[in-house]
Amino acid sequence: MAIGYPLNLDVTVTQGIVSAKSRNIGINNQAAAPVEAFIQTDAAVNPGSSGGALVNTNGELIAINSAIASPTGAFAGYAYAIPSNLMKKVIGDIMKYGSVQRGYLGISMAPEGLDDAKKKELGINSDADGVFVMEVAPNSAADEAGLKKGDIITEVNGLSVSSDARLAELVATQKPGDHVKLTYVRDGEKKTTDVVLQGKMNSFASQKSAAVESLGAEFSDLAKDDASKLGISGGVVVKNIHDGVLGNQTNMRPGFIITRVGDTPVKNVAELKDALGKQGSNFQIQGVYPGSDEVYYYGINDFRK
């Protein structure tokens, strides 16, 4: 059932069936490597319905109404909605990091729907049900995992992949640094490999920065002279605590000097970033306040990098 405000009408509900998943309709041309993995339904959606809920008969949200395929601009039989699991990932990233943390494989894929002549021209000589790898970017996640041109990806984390839209959807729900298990076919032989996804620029810098930003404060390296006066080898000064993990979970005050995260010593902001990346969901931040000999401990729970 599609719920929305179509054609300036008040709350309106239409019903239909889901006829396809991971549908790519080619409407997102404004971004590099766009993800289109729509749920297709014949529940009537018209201008004004976008942003409304697509729910199942149990009232559970499954997608957000987003587009229609129409020669007239009004509903003509097909409507498309963004899957809720993809929306949840995007919204969660924006709320936590301020931007979407998207993982990349670093491959180019063969277009769908090619005829036999075009397949032969592109060197695609397999009928395996999966996504044909046309190119592998040097030093990319796929390259480091051993993927090669001509491989056919058939599964991601045990979930079957039969289209480039489905592959893009499954990878887009992960972030840089996440591990995914890929199953692929090479020379007729089924293989698996563990891939550590990279950021767009083939680095984990954005992920590390996002982890620090989620603490909700400004940080600076402790000056060497100040460290000597306190009798410590270094640390990170916490300044201007605002909305975030520290403000929500602790009573830490500005001026606190972080010396250890979990079991990892911290002497500067760069080491703070690395230390956060090594922690699990629950850990302690240790440090001191200037003018006090007491060591303070602040517990962090449900931390997500």
Coordinates of C-alpha atoms in Angstrom, one line a residue:
M1 CA 0.0 0.0 0.0
A2 CA 1.3 3.4 -1.0
I3 CA 0.5 6.3 1.3
G4 CA 0.9 10.0 0.2
Y5 CA -0.5 13.3 -0.9
P6 CA -0.9 12.8 -4.7
L7 CA -2.2 15.6 -6.8
N8 CA -2.7 17.9 -3.8
L9 CA -5.2 15.4 -2.2
D10 CA -5.1 14.8 1.5
V11 CA -3.8 11.5 2.9
T12 CA -4.5 8.9 0.2
V13 CA -3.8 5.1 0.1
T14 CA -3.5 2.9 -3.0
Q15 CA -2.7 -0.8 -3.2
G16 CA -0.9 -3.1 -5.5
I17 CA 1.7 -5.8 -5.7
V18 CA 5.5 -5.8 -5.8
S19 CA 6.5 -7.0 -9.2
A20 CA 10.3 -6.4 -9.0
K21 CA 13.1 -5.5 -6.7
S22 CA 16.5 -3.9 -7.4
R23 CA 15.1 -2.2 -10.4
N24 CA 17.3 0.3 -12.2
I25 CA 15.3 2.8 -14.3
G26 CA 18.2 5.2 -15.2
I27 CA 16.8 8.4 -13.6
N28 CA 19.8 9.2 -11.3
N29 CA 22.3 10.9 -13.6
Q30 CA 23.5 13.6 -11.3
A31 CA 26.0 11.6 -9.3
A32 CA 29.0 9.4 -10.0
A33 CA 28.3 5.7 -9.5
P34 CA 24.6 6.3 -8.5
V35 CA 22.7 3.6 -6.7
E36 CA 19.3 2.7 -8.2
A37 CA 17.7 -0.4 -6.6
F38 CA 14.0 0.5 -6.6
I39 CA 11.1 -1.7 -5.5
Q40 CA 8.6 -1.7 -8.4
T41 CA 4.9 -1.8 -7.6
D42 CA 1.6 -1.1 -9.4
A43 CA 0.1 0.7 -6.4
A44 CA -0.9 4.1 -7.9
V45 CA 1.7 6.9 -7.2
N46 CA 1.3 10.4 -8.7
P47 CA 3.1 13.7 -8.2
G48 CA 2.9 14.5 -4.5
S49 CA 3.2 10.9 -3.4
S50 CA 7.0 11.1 -3.2
G51 CA 8.3 10.8 0.3
G52 CA 5.3 8.8 1.3
A53 CA 5.4 5.3 2.8
L54 CA 5.1 2.0 0.9
V55 CA 3.9 -0.5 3.5
N56 CA 3.0 -4.2 3.5
T57 CA -0.3 -5.5 4.8
N58 CA 1.1 -5.7 8.3
G59 CA 1.7 -2.0 8.3
E60 CA 5.5 -2.4 8.1
L61 CA 7.5 0.2 6.2
I62 CA 9.3 -1.5 3.2
A63 CA 10.1 1.6 1.0
I64 CA 9.7 5.3 0.3
N65 CA 7.7 6.2 -2.8
S66 CA 10.0 8.0 -5.2
A67 CA 9.3 7.8 -8.9
I68 CA 7.0 6.7 -11.7
A69 CA 7.4 5.5 -15.2
S70 CA 5.0 7.5 -17.3
P71 CA 4.6 9.0 -20.8
T72 CA 2.2 11.6 -19.5
G73 CA 3.7 12.6 -16.1
A74 CA 0.9 10.8 -14.2
F75 CA 0.6 7.2 -13.0
A76 CA 0.6 4.7 -15.9
G77 CA 1.0 1.4 -14.2
Y78 CA 4.4 1.4 -12.5
A79 CA 5.8 3.1 -9.4
Y80 CA 9.2 2.9 -7.8
A81 CA 10.2 3.2 -4.2
I82 CA 13.6 3.3 -2.4
P83 CA 14.0 0.2 -0.1
S84 CA 13.7 1.0 3.6
N85 CA 17.0 -0.8 4.4
L86 CA 18.9 1.5 2.1
M87 CA 17.1 4.6 3.4
K88 CA 17.9 3.5 7.0
K89 CA 21.6 3.3 6.1
V90 CA 21.6 6.7 4.5
I91 CA 19.6 8.5 7.3
G92 CA 21.7 6.8 10.0
D93 CA 25.0 7.9 8.3
I94 CA 23.8 11.5 8.0
M95 CA 22.6 11.7 11.6
K96 CA 25.8 10.2 12.9
Y97 CA 28.5 11.5 10.6
G98 CA 26.9 14.3 8.6
S99 CA 27.4 12.5 5.3
V100 CA 26.8 9.1 3.8
Q101 CA 29.6 6.7 4.5
R102 CA 29.6 4.5 1.3
G103 CA 31.9 1.6 0.6
Y104 CA 33.2 1.0 -2.9
L105 CA 34.4 -2.2 -4.6
G106 CA 36.3 -0.4 -7.4
I107 CA 35.0 -2.3 -10.4
S108 CA 33.1 -1.4 -13.6
M109 CA 30.3 -3.7 -14.6
A110 CA 28.9 -4.9 -18.0
P111 CA 25.6 -3.2 -18.9
E112 CA 22.5 -5.4 -18.6
G113 CA 20.4 -6.7 -21.5
L114 CA 23.3 -7.1 -23.9
D115 CA 22.7 -9.3 -27.0
D116 CA 25.0 -12.1 -28.0
A117 CA 26.9 -10.0 -30.5
K118 CA 27.6 -7.3 -28.0
K119 CA 28.7 -9.8 -25.4
K120 CA 31.1 -11.3 -27.8
E121 CA 32.4 -7.8 -28.7
L122 CA 33.0 -7.1 -25.0
G123 CA 34.6 -10.5 -24.4
I124 CA 31.8 -11.8 -22.2
N125 CA 31.8 -15.5 -22.9
S126 CA 29.9 -17.0 -19.9
D127 CA 26.2 -17.5 -19.3
A128 CA 26.7 -17.6 -15.5
D129 CA 24.0 -15.8 -13.6
G130 CA 25.7 -12.8 -12.0
V131 CA 27.5 -9.5 -12.7
F132 CA 30.4 -9.5 -15.2
V133 CA 33.5 -7.6 -14.1
M134 CA 34.6 -5.4 -17.0
E135 CA 37.5 -3.6 -15.2
V136 CA 39.1 -3.6 -11.8
A137 CA 40.6 -0.3 -10.6
P138 CA 44.3 -0.5 -9.5
N139 CA 44.7 -0.5 -5.7
S140 CA 41.0 -0.7 -5.2
A141 CA 39.2 -3.0 -2.7
A142 CA 38.4 -5.5 -5.5
D143 CA 42.0 -5.4 -6.7
E144 CA 43.4 -6.1 -3.3
A145 CA 40.9 -9.0 -2.8
G146 CA 42.2 -10.6 -6.1
L147 CA 39.3 -9.9 -8.4
K148 CA 40.1 -9.7 -12.1
K149 CA 38.4 -8.7 -15.4
G150 CA 36.2 -11.5 -16.5
D151 CA 35.1 -12.6 -13.1
I152 CA 31.4 -13.0 -12.5
I153 CA 30.1 -12.0 -9.1
T154 CA 27.2 -14.1 -8.0
E155 CA 26.8 -13.5 -4.2
V156 CA 27.5 -10.8 -1.6
N157 CA 27.5 -12.0 2.0
G158 CA 25.6 -15.1 0.9
L159 CA 22.9 -13.1 -0.9
S160 CA 22.5 -13.8 -4.6
V161 CA 23.4 -11.2 -7.2
S162 CA 22.0 -11.3 -10.7
S163 CA 22.1 -7.6 -11.7
D164 CA 24.4 -4.6 -11.4
A165 CA 21.7 -2.7 -9.5
R166 CA 21.4 -5.5 -6.9
L167 CA 25.2 -5.6 -6.5
A168 CA 25.3 -1.8 -6.1
E169 CA 22.5 -1.9 -3.5
L170 CA 24.2 -4.6 -1.4
V171 CA 27.6 -2.8 -1.4
A172 CA 26.0 0.6 -0.8
T173 CA 24.5 -0.6 2.5
Q174 CA 28.1 -1.0 3.8
K175 CA 30.7 1.6 4.7
P176 CA 34.4 2.0 4.2
G177 CA 36.3 -0.6 6.2
D178 CA 33.5 -3.1 6.3
H179 CA 34.3 -6.7 5.3
V180 CA 32.1 -8.4 2.7
K181 CA 32.3 -11.9 1.4
L182 CA 32.1 -12.1 -2.4
T183 CA 31.4 -15.3 -4.3
Y184 CA 32.4 -15.2 -8.0
V185 CA 33.0 -17.5 -10.9
R186 CA 36.3 -17.6 -12.7
D187 CA 37.0 -20.0 -15.6
G188 CA 34.0 -22.0 -14.6
E189 CA 35.2 -22.4 -11.0
K190 CA 33.3 -21.0 -8.0
K191 CA 35.5 -19.0 -5.6
T192 CA 35.1 -16.8 -2.6
T193 CA 37.1 -13.9 -1.2
D194 CA 36.9 -11.4 1.6
V195 CA 36.9 -7.8 0.5
V196 CA 37.6 -4.8 2.7
L197 CA 35.6 -1.9 1.2
Q198 CA 37.3 1.4 0.6
G199 CA 36.1 4.9 0.5
K200 CA 35.8 6.8 -2.8
M201 CA 39.4 8.0 -2.6
N202 CA 40.7 4.5 -1.7
S203 CA 41.3 5.4 1.9
F204 CA 39.7 5.0 5.3
A205 CA 40.4 8.7 6.3
S206 CA 36.7 9.7 6.1
Q207 CA 35.7 6.7 8.3
K208 CA 38.3 7.6 11.0
S209 CA 37.3 11.3 10.9
A210 CA 33.6 10.3 11.2
A211 CA 34.3 8.3 14.3
V212 CA 36.0 11.3 16.0
E213 CA 33.2 13.6 14.9
S214 CA 30.6 11.3 16.4
L215 CA 32.1 12.0 19.8
G216 CA 30.7 15.5 19.5
A217 CA 33.6 17.8 20.5
E218 CA 36.7 19.6 19.2
F219 CA 40.1 18.2 19.9
S220 CA 43.7 19.4 19.8
D221 CA 47.1 17.9 20.6
L222 CA 48.4 18.6 24.1
A223 CA 51.4 21.0 23.9
K224 CA 54.7 19.4 24.9
D225 CA 55.3 21.9 27.7
D226 CA 51.9 21.2 29.2
A227 CA 52.5 17.5 28.9
S228 CA 55.8 17.9 30.9
K229 CA 54.1 19.9 33.6
L230 CA 51.4 17.1 34.0
G231 CA 54.0 14.4 34.0
I232 CA 52.6 12.6 30.9
S233 CA 54.0 11.9 27.5
G234 CA 51.2 13.4 25.6
G235 CA 47.4 13.5 25.1
V236 CA 44.4 15.1 23.4
V237 CA 42.7 18.1 24.8
V238 CA 38.9 18.1 24.6
K239 CA 37.3 21.4 23.8
N240 CA 33.8 22.7 23.1
I241 CA 31.7 19.6 23.9
H242 CA 28.4 19.7 22.0
D243 CA 25.8 17.2 20.8
G244 CA 27.3 13.8 20.4
V245 CA 28.5 10.7 22.3
L246 CA 30.5 12.5 25.0
G247 CA 27.7 15.0 25.7
N248 CA 25.0 12.4 25.7
Q249 CA 26.8 9.6 27.7
T250 CA 29.2 11.3 30.0
N251 CA 29.7 14.3 32.3
M252 CA 33.1 15.1 30.8
R253 CA 34.0 18.8 30.9
P254 CA 36.0 20.9 28.4
G255 CA 39.7 20.9 29.2
F256 CA 39.8 17.1 29.8
I257 CA 43.0 15.5 28.5
I258 CA 42.5 12.0 26.9
T259 CA 45.5 9.8 27.5
R260 CA 44.0 6.4 26.7
V261 CA 41.1 4.9 24.7
G262 CA 40.4 1.4 25.8
D263 CA 43.8 -0.3 26.2
T264 CA 45.4 2.0 23.6
P265 CA 47.6 5.0 24.7
V266 CA 46.8 8.3 23.0
K267 CA 49.3 11.1 22.5
N268 CA 47.7 13.2 19.7
V269 CA 44.6 13.5 17.6
A270 CA 45.9 11.1 14.9
E271 CA 46.4 8.4 17.5
L272 CA 42.9 9.1 18.9
K273 CA 41.5 8.4 15.5
D274 CA 43.4 5.1 15.2
A275 CA 42.5 4.1 18.7
L276 CA 38.7 4.6 18.1
G277 CA 38.9 2.4 15.1
K278 CA 40.3 -0.5 17.2
Q279 CA 37.5 -0.3 19.8
G280 CA 34.3 -2.4 20.0
S281 CA 31.0 -1.0 21.0
N282 CA 31.8 -0.5 24.7
F283 CA 35.0 0.9 26.0
Q284 CA 36.5 3.5 28.4
I285 CA 38.2 6.8 27.8
Q286 CA 40.9 7.6 30.4
G287 CA 42.5 10.9 31.1
V288 CA 43.2 13.8 33.5
Y289 CA 42.1 17.3 34.2
P290 CA 44.8 20.1 34.5
G291 CA 45.5 20.8 38.2
S292 CA 44.2 17.4 39.4
D293 CA 46.2 14.3 40.2
E294 CA 43.2 12.1 39.9
V295 CA 42.7 9.8 36.8
Y296 CA 39.2 9.9 35.4
Y297 CA 37.4 7.2 33.4
Y298 CA 34.4 7.7 31.2
G299 CA 32.4 4.7 29.8
I300 CA 31.2 4.7 26.2
N301 CA 28.4 2.4 25.2
D302 CA 27.0 1.3 21.8
F303 CA 29.7 3.2 19.9
R304 CA 29.5 2.8 16.2
K305 CA 32.4 3.7 14.0

